[in-house]
XYZ file of C-alpha atoms in Angstrom:
605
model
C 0.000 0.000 0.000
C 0.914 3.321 -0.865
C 0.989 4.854 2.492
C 3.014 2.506 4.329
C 5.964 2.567 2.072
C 8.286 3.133 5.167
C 7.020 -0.297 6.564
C 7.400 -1.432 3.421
C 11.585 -0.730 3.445
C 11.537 -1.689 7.115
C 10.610 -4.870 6.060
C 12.059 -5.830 2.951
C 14.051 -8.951 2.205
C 14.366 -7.624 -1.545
C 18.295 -7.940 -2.528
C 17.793 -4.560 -4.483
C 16.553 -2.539 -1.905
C 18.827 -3.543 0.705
C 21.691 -2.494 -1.501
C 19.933 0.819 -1.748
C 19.587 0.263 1.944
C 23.332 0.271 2.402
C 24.183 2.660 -0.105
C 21.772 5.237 1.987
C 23.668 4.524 5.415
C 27.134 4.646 3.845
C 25.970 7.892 2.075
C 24.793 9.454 5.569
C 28.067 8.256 7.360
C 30.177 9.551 4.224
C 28.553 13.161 4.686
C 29.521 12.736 8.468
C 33.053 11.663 7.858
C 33.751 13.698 5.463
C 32.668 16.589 7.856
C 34.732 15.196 10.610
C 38.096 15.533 7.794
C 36.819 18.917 6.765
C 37.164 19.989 10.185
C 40.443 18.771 10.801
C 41.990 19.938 7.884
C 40.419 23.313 8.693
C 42.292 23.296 11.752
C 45.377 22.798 10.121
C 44.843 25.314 7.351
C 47.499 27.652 9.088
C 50.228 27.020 11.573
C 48.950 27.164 15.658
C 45.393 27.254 14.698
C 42.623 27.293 17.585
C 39.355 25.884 15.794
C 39.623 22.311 16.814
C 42.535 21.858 19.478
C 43.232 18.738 21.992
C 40.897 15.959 22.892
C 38.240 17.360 20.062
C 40.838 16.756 17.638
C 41.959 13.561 18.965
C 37.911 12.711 18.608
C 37.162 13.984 15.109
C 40.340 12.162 13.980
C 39.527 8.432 15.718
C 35.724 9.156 14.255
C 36.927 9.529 11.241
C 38.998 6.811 10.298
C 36.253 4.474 11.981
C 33.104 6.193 10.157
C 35.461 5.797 7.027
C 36.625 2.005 7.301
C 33.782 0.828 8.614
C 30.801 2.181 7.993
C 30.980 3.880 4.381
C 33.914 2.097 2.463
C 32.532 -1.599 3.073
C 28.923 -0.654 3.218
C 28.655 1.562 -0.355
C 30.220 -1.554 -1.574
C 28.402 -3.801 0.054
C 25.436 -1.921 -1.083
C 26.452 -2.371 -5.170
C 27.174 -5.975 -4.284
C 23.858 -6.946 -2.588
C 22.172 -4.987 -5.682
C 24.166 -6.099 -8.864
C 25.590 -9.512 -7.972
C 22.408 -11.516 -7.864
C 21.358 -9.708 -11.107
C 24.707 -11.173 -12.734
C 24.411 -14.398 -12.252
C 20.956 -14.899 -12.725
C 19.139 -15.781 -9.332
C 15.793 -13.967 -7.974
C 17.367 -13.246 -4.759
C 20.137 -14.349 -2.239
C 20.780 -17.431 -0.768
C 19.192 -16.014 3.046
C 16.935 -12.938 2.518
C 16.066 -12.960 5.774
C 19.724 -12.396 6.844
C 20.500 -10.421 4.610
C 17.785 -7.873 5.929
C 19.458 -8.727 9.152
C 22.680 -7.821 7.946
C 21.837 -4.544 6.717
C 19.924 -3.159 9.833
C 22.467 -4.151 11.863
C 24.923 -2.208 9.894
C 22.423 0.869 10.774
C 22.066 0.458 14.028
C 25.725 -0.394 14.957
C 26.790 2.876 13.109
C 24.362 4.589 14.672
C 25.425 3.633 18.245
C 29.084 4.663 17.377
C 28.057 8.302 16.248
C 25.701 8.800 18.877
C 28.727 9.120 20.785
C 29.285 12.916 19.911
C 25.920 13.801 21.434
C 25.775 11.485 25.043
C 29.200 11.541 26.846
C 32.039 12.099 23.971
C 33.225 10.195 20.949
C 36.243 7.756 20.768
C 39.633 9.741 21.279
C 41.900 6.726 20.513
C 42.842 7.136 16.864
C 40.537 4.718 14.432
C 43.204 1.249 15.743
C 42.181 2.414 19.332
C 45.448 0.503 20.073
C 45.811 -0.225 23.934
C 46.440 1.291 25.990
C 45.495 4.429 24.698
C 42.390 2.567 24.253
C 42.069 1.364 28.300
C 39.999 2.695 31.209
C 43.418 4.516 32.005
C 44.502 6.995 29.509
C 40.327 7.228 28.013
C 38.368 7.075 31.101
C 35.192 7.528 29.457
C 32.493 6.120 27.410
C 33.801 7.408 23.847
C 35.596 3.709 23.388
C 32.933 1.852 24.611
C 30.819 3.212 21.871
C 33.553 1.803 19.394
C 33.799 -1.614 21.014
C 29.654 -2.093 20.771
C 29.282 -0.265 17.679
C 31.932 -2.093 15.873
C 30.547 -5.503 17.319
C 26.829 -5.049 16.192
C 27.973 -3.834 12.566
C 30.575 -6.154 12.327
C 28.337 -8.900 12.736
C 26.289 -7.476 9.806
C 29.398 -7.607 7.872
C 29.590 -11.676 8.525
C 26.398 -12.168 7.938
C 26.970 -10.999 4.762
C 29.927 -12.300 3.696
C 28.892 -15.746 4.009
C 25.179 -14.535 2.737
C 27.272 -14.077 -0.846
C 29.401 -16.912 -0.329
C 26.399 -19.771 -0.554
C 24.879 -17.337 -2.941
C 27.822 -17.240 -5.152
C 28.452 -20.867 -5.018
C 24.921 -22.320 -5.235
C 22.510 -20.255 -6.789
C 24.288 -19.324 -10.519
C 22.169 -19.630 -14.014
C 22.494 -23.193 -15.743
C 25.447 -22.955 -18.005
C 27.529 -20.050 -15.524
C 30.491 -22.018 -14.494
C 33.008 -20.159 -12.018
C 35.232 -19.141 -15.349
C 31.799 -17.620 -16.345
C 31.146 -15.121 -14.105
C 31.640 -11.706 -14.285
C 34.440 -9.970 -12.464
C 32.061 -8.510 -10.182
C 31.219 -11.769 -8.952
C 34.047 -13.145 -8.585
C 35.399 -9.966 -6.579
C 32.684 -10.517 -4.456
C 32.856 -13.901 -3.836
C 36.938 -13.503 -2.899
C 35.819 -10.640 -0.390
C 33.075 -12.559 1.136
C 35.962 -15.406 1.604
C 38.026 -12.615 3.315
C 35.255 -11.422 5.728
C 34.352 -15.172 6.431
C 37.990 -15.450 7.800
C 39.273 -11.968 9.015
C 35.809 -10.667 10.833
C 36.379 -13.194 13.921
C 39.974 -11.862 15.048
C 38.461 -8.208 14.779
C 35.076 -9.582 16.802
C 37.324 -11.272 19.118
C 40.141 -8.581 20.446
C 36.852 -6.181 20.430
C 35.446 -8.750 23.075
C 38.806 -8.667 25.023
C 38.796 -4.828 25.172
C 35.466 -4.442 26.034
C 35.942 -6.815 28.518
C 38.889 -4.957 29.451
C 37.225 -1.835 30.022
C 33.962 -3.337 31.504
C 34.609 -6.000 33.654
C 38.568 -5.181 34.502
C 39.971 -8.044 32.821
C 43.639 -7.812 31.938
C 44.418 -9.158 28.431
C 46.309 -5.803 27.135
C 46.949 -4.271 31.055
C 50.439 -4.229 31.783
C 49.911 -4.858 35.385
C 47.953 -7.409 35.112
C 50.403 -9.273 32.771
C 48.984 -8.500 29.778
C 50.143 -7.678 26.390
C 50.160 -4.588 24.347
C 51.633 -6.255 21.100
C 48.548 -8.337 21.276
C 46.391 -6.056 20.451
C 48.199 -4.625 17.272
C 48.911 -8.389 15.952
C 44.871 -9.180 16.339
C 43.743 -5.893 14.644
C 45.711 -6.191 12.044
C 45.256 -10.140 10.923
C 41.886 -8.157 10.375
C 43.274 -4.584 9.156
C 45.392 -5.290 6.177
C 42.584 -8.548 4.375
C 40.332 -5.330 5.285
C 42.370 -3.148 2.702
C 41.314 -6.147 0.074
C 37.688 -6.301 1.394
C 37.435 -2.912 0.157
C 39.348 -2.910 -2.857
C 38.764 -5.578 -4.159
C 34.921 -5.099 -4.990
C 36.045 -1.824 -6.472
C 38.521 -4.003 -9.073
C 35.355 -5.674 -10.215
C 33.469 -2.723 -10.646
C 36.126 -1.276 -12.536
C 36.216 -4.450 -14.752
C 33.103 -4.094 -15.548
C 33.002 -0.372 -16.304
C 35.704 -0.580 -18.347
C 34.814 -3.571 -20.146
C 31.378 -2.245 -21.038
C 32.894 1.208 -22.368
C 35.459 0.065 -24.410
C 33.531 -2.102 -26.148
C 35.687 -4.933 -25.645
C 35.801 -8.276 -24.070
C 37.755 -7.860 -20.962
C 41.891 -8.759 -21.719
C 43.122 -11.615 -19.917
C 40.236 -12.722 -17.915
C 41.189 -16.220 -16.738
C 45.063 -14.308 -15.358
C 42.191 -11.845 -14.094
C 40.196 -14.682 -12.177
C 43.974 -15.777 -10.844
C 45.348 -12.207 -9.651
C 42.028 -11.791 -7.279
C 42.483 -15.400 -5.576
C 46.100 -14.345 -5.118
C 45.516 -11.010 -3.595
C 42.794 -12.755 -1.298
C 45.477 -15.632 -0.359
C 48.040 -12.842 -0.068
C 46.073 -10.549 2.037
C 46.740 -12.317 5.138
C 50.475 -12.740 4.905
C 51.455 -9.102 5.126
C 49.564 -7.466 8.037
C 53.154 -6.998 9.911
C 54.108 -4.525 7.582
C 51.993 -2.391 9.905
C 53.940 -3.429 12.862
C 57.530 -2.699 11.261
C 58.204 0.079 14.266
C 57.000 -2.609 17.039
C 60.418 -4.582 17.331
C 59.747 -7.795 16.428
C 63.162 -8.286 15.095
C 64.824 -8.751 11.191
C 63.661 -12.219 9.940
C 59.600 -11.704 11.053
C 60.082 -8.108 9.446
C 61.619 -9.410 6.306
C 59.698 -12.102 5.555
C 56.427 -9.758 5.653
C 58.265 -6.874 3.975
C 59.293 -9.961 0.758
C 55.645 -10.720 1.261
C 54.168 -7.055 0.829
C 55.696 -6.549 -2.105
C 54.686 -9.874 -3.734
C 51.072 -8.663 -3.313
C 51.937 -5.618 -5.764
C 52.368 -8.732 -8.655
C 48.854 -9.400 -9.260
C 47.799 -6.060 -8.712
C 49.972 -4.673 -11.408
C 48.598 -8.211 -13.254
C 44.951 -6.390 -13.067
C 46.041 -2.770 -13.765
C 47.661 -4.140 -17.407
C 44.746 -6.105 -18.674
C 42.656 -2.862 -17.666
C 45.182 -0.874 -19.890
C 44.840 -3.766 -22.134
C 41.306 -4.048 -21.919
C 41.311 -0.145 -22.995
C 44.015 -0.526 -26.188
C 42.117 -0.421 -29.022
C 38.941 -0.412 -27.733
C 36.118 1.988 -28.706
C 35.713 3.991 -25.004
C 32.989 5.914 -24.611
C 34.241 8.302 -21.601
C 30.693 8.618 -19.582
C 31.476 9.558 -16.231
C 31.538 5.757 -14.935
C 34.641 5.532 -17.064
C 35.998 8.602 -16.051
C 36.063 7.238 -12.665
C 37.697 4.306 -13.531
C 40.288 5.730 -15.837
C 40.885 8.302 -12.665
C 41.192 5.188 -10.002
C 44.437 3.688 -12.502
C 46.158 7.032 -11.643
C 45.361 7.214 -8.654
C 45.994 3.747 -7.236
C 48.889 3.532 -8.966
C 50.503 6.086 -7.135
C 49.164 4.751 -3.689
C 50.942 1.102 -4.497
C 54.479 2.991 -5.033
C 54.549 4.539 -2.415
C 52.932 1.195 -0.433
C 56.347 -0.661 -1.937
C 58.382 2.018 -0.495
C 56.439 1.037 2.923
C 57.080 -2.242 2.728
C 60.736 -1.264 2.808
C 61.760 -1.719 6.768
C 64.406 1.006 6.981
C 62.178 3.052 4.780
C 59.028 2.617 6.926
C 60.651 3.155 10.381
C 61.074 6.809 9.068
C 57.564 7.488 7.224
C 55.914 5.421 9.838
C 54.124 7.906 11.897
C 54.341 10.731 9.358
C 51.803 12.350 7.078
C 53.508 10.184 4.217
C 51.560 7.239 5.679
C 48.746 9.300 5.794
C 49.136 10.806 1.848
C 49.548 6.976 0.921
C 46.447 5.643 2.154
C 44.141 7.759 1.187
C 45.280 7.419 -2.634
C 44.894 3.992 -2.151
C 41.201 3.908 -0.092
C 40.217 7.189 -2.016
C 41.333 4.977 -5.463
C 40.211 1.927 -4.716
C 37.158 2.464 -2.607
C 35.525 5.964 -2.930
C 36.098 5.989 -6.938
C 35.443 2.612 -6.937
C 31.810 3.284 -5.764
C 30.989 6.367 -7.749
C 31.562 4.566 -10.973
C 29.689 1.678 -9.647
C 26.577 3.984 -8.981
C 26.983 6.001 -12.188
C 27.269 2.694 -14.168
C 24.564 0.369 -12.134
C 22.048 3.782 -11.532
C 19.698 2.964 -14.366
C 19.395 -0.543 -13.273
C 17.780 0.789 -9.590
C 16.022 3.184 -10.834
C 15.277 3.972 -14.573
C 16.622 6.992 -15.385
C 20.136 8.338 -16.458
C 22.213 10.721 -13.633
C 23.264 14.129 -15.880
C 26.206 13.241 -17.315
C 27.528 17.090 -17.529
C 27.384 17.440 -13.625
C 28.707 14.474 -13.167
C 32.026 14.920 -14.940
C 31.598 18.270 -13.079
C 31.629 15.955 -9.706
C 34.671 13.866 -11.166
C 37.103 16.610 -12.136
C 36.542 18.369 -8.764
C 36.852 15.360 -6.964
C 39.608 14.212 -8.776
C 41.810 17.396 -8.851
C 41.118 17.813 -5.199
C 42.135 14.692 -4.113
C 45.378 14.943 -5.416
C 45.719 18.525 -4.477
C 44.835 17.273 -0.467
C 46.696 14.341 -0.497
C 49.906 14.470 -2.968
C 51.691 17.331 -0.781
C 51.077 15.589 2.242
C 53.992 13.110 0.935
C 56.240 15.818 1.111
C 55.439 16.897 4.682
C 55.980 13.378 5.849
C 59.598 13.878 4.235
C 59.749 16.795 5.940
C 59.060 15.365 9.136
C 55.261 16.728 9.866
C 54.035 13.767 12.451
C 50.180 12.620 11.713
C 47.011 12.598 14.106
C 48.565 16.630 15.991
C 46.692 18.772 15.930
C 48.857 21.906 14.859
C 52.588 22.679 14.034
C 55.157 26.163 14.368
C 55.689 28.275 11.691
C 58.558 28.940 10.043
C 59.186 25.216 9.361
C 58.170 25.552 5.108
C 55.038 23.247 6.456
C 52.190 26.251 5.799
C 51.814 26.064 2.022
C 51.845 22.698 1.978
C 48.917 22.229 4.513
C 47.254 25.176 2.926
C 47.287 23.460 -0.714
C 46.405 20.611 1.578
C 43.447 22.350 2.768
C 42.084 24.018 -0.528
C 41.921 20.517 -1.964
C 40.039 19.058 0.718
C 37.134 22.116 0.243
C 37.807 21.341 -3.993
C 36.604 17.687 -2.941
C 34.120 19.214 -1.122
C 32.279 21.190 -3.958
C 32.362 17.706 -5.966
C 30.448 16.305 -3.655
C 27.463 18.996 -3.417
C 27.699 18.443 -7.330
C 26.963 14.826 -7.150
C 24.277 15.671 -4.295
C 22.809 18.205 -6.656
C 22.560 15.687 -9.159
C 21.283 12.932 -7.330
C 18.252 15.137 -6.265
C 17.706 16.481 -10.142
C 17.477 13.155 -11.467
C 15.056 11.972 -8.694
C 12.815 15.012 -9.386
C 13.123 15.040 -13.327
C 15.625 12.044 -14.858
C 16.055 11.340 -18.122
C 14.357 7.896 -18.710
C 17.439 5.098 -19.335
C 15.507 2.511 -21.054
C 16.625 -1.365 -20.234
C 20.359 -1.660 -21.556
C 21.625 2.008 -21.796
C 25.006 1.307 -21.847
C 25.032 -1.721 -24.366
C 26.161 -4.224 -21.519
C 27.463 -7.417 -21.591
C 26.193 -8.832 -18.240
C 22.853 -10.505 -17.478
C 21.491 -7.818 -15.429
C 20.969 -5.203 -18.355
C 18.916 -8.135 -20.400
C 16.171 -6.453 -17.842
C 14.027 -3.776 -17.765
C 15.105 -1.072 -15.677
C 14.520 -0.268 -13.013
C 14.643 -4.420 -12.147
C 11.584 -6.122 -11.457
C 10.934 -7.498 -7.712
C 11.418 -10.981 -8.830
C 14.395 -10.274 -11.303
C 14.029 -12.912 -14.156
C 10.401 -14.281 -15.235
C 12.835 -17.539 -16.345
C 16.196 -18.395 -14.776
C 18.326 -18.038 -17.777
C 20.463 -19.941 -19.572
C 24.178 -19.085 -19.684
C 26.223 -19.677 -23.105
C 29.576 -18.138 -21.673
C 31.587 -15.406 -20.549
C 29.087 -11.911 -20.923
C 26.465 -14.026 -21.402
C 23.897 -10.587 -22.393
C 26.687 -9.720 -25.045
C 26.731 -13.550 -26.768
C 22.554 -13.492 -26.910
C 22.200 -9.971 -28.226
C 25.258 -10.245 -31.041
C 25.041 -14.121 -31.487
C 21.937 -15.175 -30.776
C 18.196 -13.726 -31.560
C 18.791 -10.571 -29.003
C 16.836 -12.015 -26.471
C 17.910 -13.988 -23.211
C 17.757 -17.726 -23.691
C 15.724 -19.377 -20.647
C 16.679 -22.386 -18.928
C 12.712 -23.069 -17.867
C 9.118 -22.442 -19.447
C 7.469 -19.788 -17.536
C 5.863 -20.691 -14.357
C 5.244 -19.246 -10.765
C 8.167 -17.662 -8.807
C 8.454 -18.379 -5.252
C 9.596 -15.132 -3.109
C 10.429 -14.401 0.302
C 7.703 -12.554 2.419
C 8.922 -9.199 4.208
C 10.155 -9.588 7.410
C 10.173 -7.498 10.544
C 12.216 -9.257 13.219
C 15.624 -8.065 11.617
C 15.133 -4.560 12.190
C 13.267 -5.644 16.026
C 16.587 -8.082 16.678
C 19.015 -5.064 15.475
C 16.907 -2.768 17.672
C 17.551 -4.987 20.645
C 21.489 -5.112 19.654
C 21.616 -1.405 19.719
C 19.559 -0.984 22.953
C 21.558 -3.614 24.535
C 25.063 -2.133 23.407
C 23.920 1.881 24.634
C 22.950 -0.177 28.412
C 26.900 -1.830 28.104
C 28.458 1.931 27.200
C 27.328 3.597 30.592
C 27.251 0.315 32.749
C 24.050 -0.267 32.922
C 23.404 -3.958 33.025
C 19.806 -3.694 33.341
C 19.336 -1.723 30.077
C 21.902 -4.035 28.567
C 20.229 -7.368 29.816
C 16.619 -6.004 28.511
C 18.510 -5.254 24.993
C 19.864 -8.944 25.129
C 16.244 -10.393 25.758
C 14.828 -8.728 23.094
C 17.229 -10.130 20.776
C 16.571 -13.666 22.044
C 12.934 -13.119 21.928
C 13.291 -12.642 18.002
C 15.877 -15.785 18.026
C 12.949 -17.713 19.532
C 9.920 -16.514 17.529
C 12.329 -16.627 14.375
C 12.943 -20.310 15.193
C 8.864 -21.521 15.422
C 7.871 -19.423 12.740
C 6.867 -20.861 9.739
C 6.639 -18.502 6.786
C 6.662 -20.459 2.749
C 6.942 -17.037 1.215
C 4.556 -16.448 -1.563
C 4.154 -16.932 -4.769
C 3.921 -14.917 -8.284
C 1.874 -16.435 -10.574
C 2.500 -16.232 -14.506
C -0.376 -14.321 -15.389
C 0.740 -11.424 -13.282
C 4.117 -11.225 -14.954
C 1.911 -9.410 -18.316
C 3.467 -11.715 -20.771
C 6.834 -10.743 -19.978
C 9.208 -13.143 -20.613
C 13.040 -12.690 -19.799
């Protein structure tokens, strides 16, 4: 009904608008971290400013990194993965669309609980590792960490959910005929990330436990005193931190596969070595998180072997950024602004793995370590691999959600003001690192050659700035008045843009059948143009809308605000809610429905 569309999205279990779901909460924490850096860099526009001094700084700057890591670079991702991938390999759904749901509002509600924090009692003041034990009862007596230990918990376990959500999807639910060489890059991206959460998410879920129970309960697994370990701490976040540079990225590779695929009008180069170079990176990603623990002391073989093993991880990633180039040579590209974000992210990233192989270098490193160098490196490579990444996703996959084109005019406007101002913010701070500037203090003397670099610094943060309200303005103008995209705007060569756009509820009236790699392309240039089916139409069984994700993450979030002030009582009633949805979850007995062929108006897929 009409007037209960909000209870409509509050209950969804529809793949597409959950992805639209996470795209919406990313968006909202992106506007908030972005706000929390345009702040900061305010601050250090000129030499012993006073806008944001001391513990605020120390606050904006842990809130940042977290709202940035955790809940806008995974979830915008996320959010094009939960939309597209089902759509490419030909299923109606995911494997668990009742988790799924689960997933996503739990997300919400995690992030929610972790920004909440500026408003009752003061937001996290431990940098975004909240290493101990700056991170203890000790040196940050109050609740701002216990906000990041809850918050981080409840959306974390969102993030599982959903990586093994798209792992049984991936594995059982492709069209007849898509074998695992098949699949688009997209998918196969995905289904290497959703390995990577399956297998880096517990260490992160597990040192969260043991600081939370650290600060609540005075146990003594990184106190000193109490024989505990600070190194422990750094080794467990990072087994998660560095596979999480890959759980990021590596969507954004197939994204960029795809974009650049589609507008070059070419099949892409080198698939299968393709296919290879993302296994690798995922097998890789968890044998070089020392590299972030060079400065530690943990003597000259550990630090070598990880330092060998950093820079064997730059192999397949230089593997992927050829065939790209190849993929480009020759081809007919058609620079819409999808591309332009993908051509942007080759420069971009490129420049962020140099300087990452200079990390990896142990002499190097112990003198960039805890310098704005560090700082200038990975933002190229999130801001090129992640933020890029997910602009040419939504530029490229827009049409699909919602039938009609974003203006292509403002949005090169958005990429060439992005674009130039990311460099402009982050390429000088290289050369303050070299000049000794340390990262996460919050001012510096004059007279040290430091101002016009943190000036430049500045004006490209504010250039970044303006592309956003660009893209904002754009987003609203094609919501009031788009131009209508029609089913396959782009001439793809994936199965999702064989539908009409936006995508039907139920995605394809008949599963389809799958003749090889870009399946759309093969049926449209060597076959009759229109998707081969694998089954006579017939009725499609759905999943009915669900409520008791968003009730359970409810719970979760009530329960974690009780555990950030101490109160058990709030905490316990949190808890029981959460079981109470476990339990009716468990007796309830819900077939779904069904859509029956005369509804679908003739339309066959």
């Amino acid at each position: 009904m009409q007037d209960n569309w909000l209870w409509e999205w509050i209950t969804t279990v529809d793949h597409k608008r959950i992805g639209i779901l996470y795209m919406l909460g990313g968006g909202f924490f992106f506007a908030v971290g972005g706000l929390e850096a345009l702040l900061m860099r305010l601050q250090l526009m000129f030499p012993d400013n006073q806008l944001v001094v001391g513990d605020i700084y120390n606050q904006l700057l842990s809130m940042h990194g977290t709202t940035m890591i955790f809940l806008v670079s995974m979830p915008v991702l996320l959010g094009l993965m939960n939309f597209a991938v089902p759509l490419q390999i030909g299923a109606r759904d995911v494997a668990f669309p009742f988790v799924n749901s689960l997933g996503v509002w739990l997300f919400l509600f995690g992030g929610l609980l972790v920004n909440l924090s500026w408003l009752f009692g003061g937001a996290p003041d431990a940098g975004w590792t909240s290493y101990a034990t700056l991170s203890l009862n000790e040196f940050s007596p109050g609740p701002g960490v216990n906000y990041y230990v809850l918050g981080l918990q409840i959306a974390g376990l969102g993030t599982l959910m959903s990586g093994i959500n798209f792992l049984v999807t991936i594995i059982n639910m492709r069209a007849p005929g898509m074998t695992y060489l098949r699949m688009p890059l997209f998918t196969w991206t995905t289904f290497v990330t959703s390995a990577l959460i399956l297998f880096a998410f517990p260490p992160l879920t597990a040192g969260l436990f043991m600081l939370m129970f650290d600060r609540l309960f005075d146990t003594h697994f990184f106190t000193l005193a109490g024989g505990g370990n600070l190194t422990l701490w750094q080794h467990i976040f990072w087994i998660f931190g560095h596979p999480e540079v890959y759980i990021i990225v590596l969507p954004a590779f197939g994204i960029f596969s795809e974009v650049i695929s589609t507008f070059s009008k070419k099949r892409l180069f080198g698939y299968n070595s393709m296919v290879f170079a993302t296994v690798l990176i995922g097998f890789l990603a968890f044998m070089v998180w020392v590299h972030h623990m060079f400065t530690v002391g943990l003597g000259p073989i550990a630090n070598t072997v990880f330092a060998i093993a950093t820079m064997a991880i730059a192999v397949p990633t230089g593997i992927k950024v050829f065939n790209w180039l190849f993929t480009m040579w020759g081809g007919r590209i058609r620079f819409t602004t999808a591309m332009l974000f993908a051509s942007g992210f080759i420069v971009v990233f490129v420049m962020g793995g140099v300087t990452g192989v200079q990390l990896a270098v142990v002499p190097a490193d112990l003198q960039f370590h805890d310098t704005y160098f560090v700082v200038a490196h990975f933002h190229y490579v999130m801001i090129g691999g992640t933020i890029l990444g997910f602009f040419a996703g939504l530029y490229y996959w827009w049409p699909k959600m919602f039938g009609t084109l974003l203006n292509e005019k403002l949005g090169k406007a958005h990429f060439w003001l992005f674009f130039l101002g990311q460099h402009l913010t982050f390429f000088p701070q290289h050369f303050l690192g070299l000049m000794g500037m340390p990262r996460r203090v919050y001012t510096y003397m004059s007279g040290r050659n430091l101002e016009l670099l943190n000036l430049l610094s500045t004006i490209g943060a504010l250039l970044m700035t303006a592309g956003i309200l660009v893209f904002l303005y754009n987003l609203v103008q094609t919501l009031r008045m788009g131009k209508e995209a029609g089913p396959d705007p782009w001439n793809g060569r994936t199965l999702e843009w064989a539908l009409p756009s936006p995508a039907p509820h139920y995605n394809f009236a008949q599963t389809p059948r799958v003749r090889g790699l870009d399946p759309w392309w093969l049926d449209k240039y060597e076959g009759d143009g229109k998707l081969q089916a694998a089954e006579p139409l017939g009725p499609i069984h759905m999943p009915s809308p669900a409520y008791l994700p968003f009730v359970m993450s409810l719970g979760f979030f009530v329960s974690g605000f009780g555990f950030v002030f101490h109160s058990w009582r709030v905490g316990a009633l949190g808890l029981l809610v959460v079981f109470a949805c476990m339990y009716i979850r468990s007796f309830e007995e819900d077939p779904g429905y069904h859509i029956e062929p005369e509804e679908l108006k003739g339309v066959e897929s």
